[in-house]
Amino acid sequence: MNPTVLIQGASRGIGLQFCKNFLARNAVVIATCRKPQEATELNALSKQHSGQLHLLQLDVTNEKHIEDSTEFVEQTTGGKLDLLINSAGMLHPSGRGETSLKDVNIQGLSTTFATNTFGPLLMAKYFGNMLKKGSGAFGKQGLEKGQQHTGVLVNMSARVGSITENALGGWYSYRLSKAALNMTTKNLSIELGRGKSKVICISFHPGTVDTDLSRPYHRGVPKDKLFSVQYSVESMMNTIDGLFYDEHYRWIDCTEFWEILLLGWKRTPILME
């Protein structure tokens, strides 16, 4: 049976590349975005992979929309998911991060949090049970029953969500939303890791990737630290392939650190304080 993948935020960039890579692995992919009719490349990909790639209109900031989408996903996958990737993200509704307190306002904060933090949490709320019914197609299964998993949940975080590494300030909405997303992932790893059907939950820092979101800020990034979308996604997929249900992914000194951040290209867990 082909593995099933749900990619939230798949119209461009990292989400779109994940679609391409998983289609190449013969997975059944459900790709969501707010405006599928405007996702030219995603639509072209759907025509090339008819019956394998399914497009779903979904606004991750609308809980009712997320809830209603479960029926389509259940019908398409038989109610079982092997992997959920929350890829959609935004820097700020203005397109630029706040550089000082005078730029901060409730609209910018709430809109950014709705996409970057609340959306992934609500996706877990409505699709977590499907992950618990998955086949465990991704990652490596432990030898003992207590170390086996049924699904994997991936949240796309960012290094700027780190508290200890924040030396520049600014970008209030984005930094806060990603720090909160790391805590969300930590909470999810505990709740969805209970019982016999366990779900691995991780946050990825994809690196500084050549996408629309980061492009205005490439000037100060060394060439060897600016990754192509293809390289970043392939590295993250390699890490997903190597995942196994292990307490270390969830509990590295949690009294002192907020969350684990897995650097895809190094395949090494680092601590996210």
Short mmCIF file of C-alpha atoms in Angstrom, two decimals, residues 8 60-61 63 66 86 109-125 177 180-181 184:
data_model
loop_
_atom_site.label_atom_id
_atom_site.label_comp_id
_atom_site.label_asym_id
_atom_site.label_seq_id
_atom_site.Cartn_x
_atom_site.Cartn_y
_atom_site.Cartn_z
CA GLN A 8 -0.29 21.87 4.44
CA VAL A 60 -5.06 27.13 7.89
CA THR A 61 -6.22 30.23 9.79
CA GLU A 63 -10.63 26.24 12.08
CA ILE A 66 -9.68 22.65 8.66
CA ASN A 86 2.85 21.86 8.20
CA LEU A 109 0.95 39.55 15.74
CA SER A 110 -2.39 37.77 15.48
CA THR A 111 -2.15 37.19 11.72
CA THR A 112 1.38 35.80 11.95
CA PHE A 113 0.53 33.56 14.91
CA ALA A 114 -2.61 32.29 13.13
CA THR A 115 -0.53 30.96 10.24
CA ASN A 116 2.71 29.96 11.94
CA THR A 117 1.49 28.60 15.28
CA PHE A 118 -2.27 28.17 15.66
CA GLY A 119 -2.68 26.63 12.20
CA PRO A 120 -0.23 23.74 12.78
CA LEU A 121 -1.77 23.11 16.21
CA LEU A 122 -5.27 22.88 14.72
CA MET A 123 -4.03 20.61 11.94
CA ALA A 124 -2.75 18.27 14.64
CA LYS A 125 -6.10 18.49 16.44
CA SER A 177 5.37 32.62 16.58
CA ALA A 180 5.58 29.17 20.34
CA LEU A 181 5.52 26.62 17.52
CA THR A 184 3.50 23.35 20.36
#
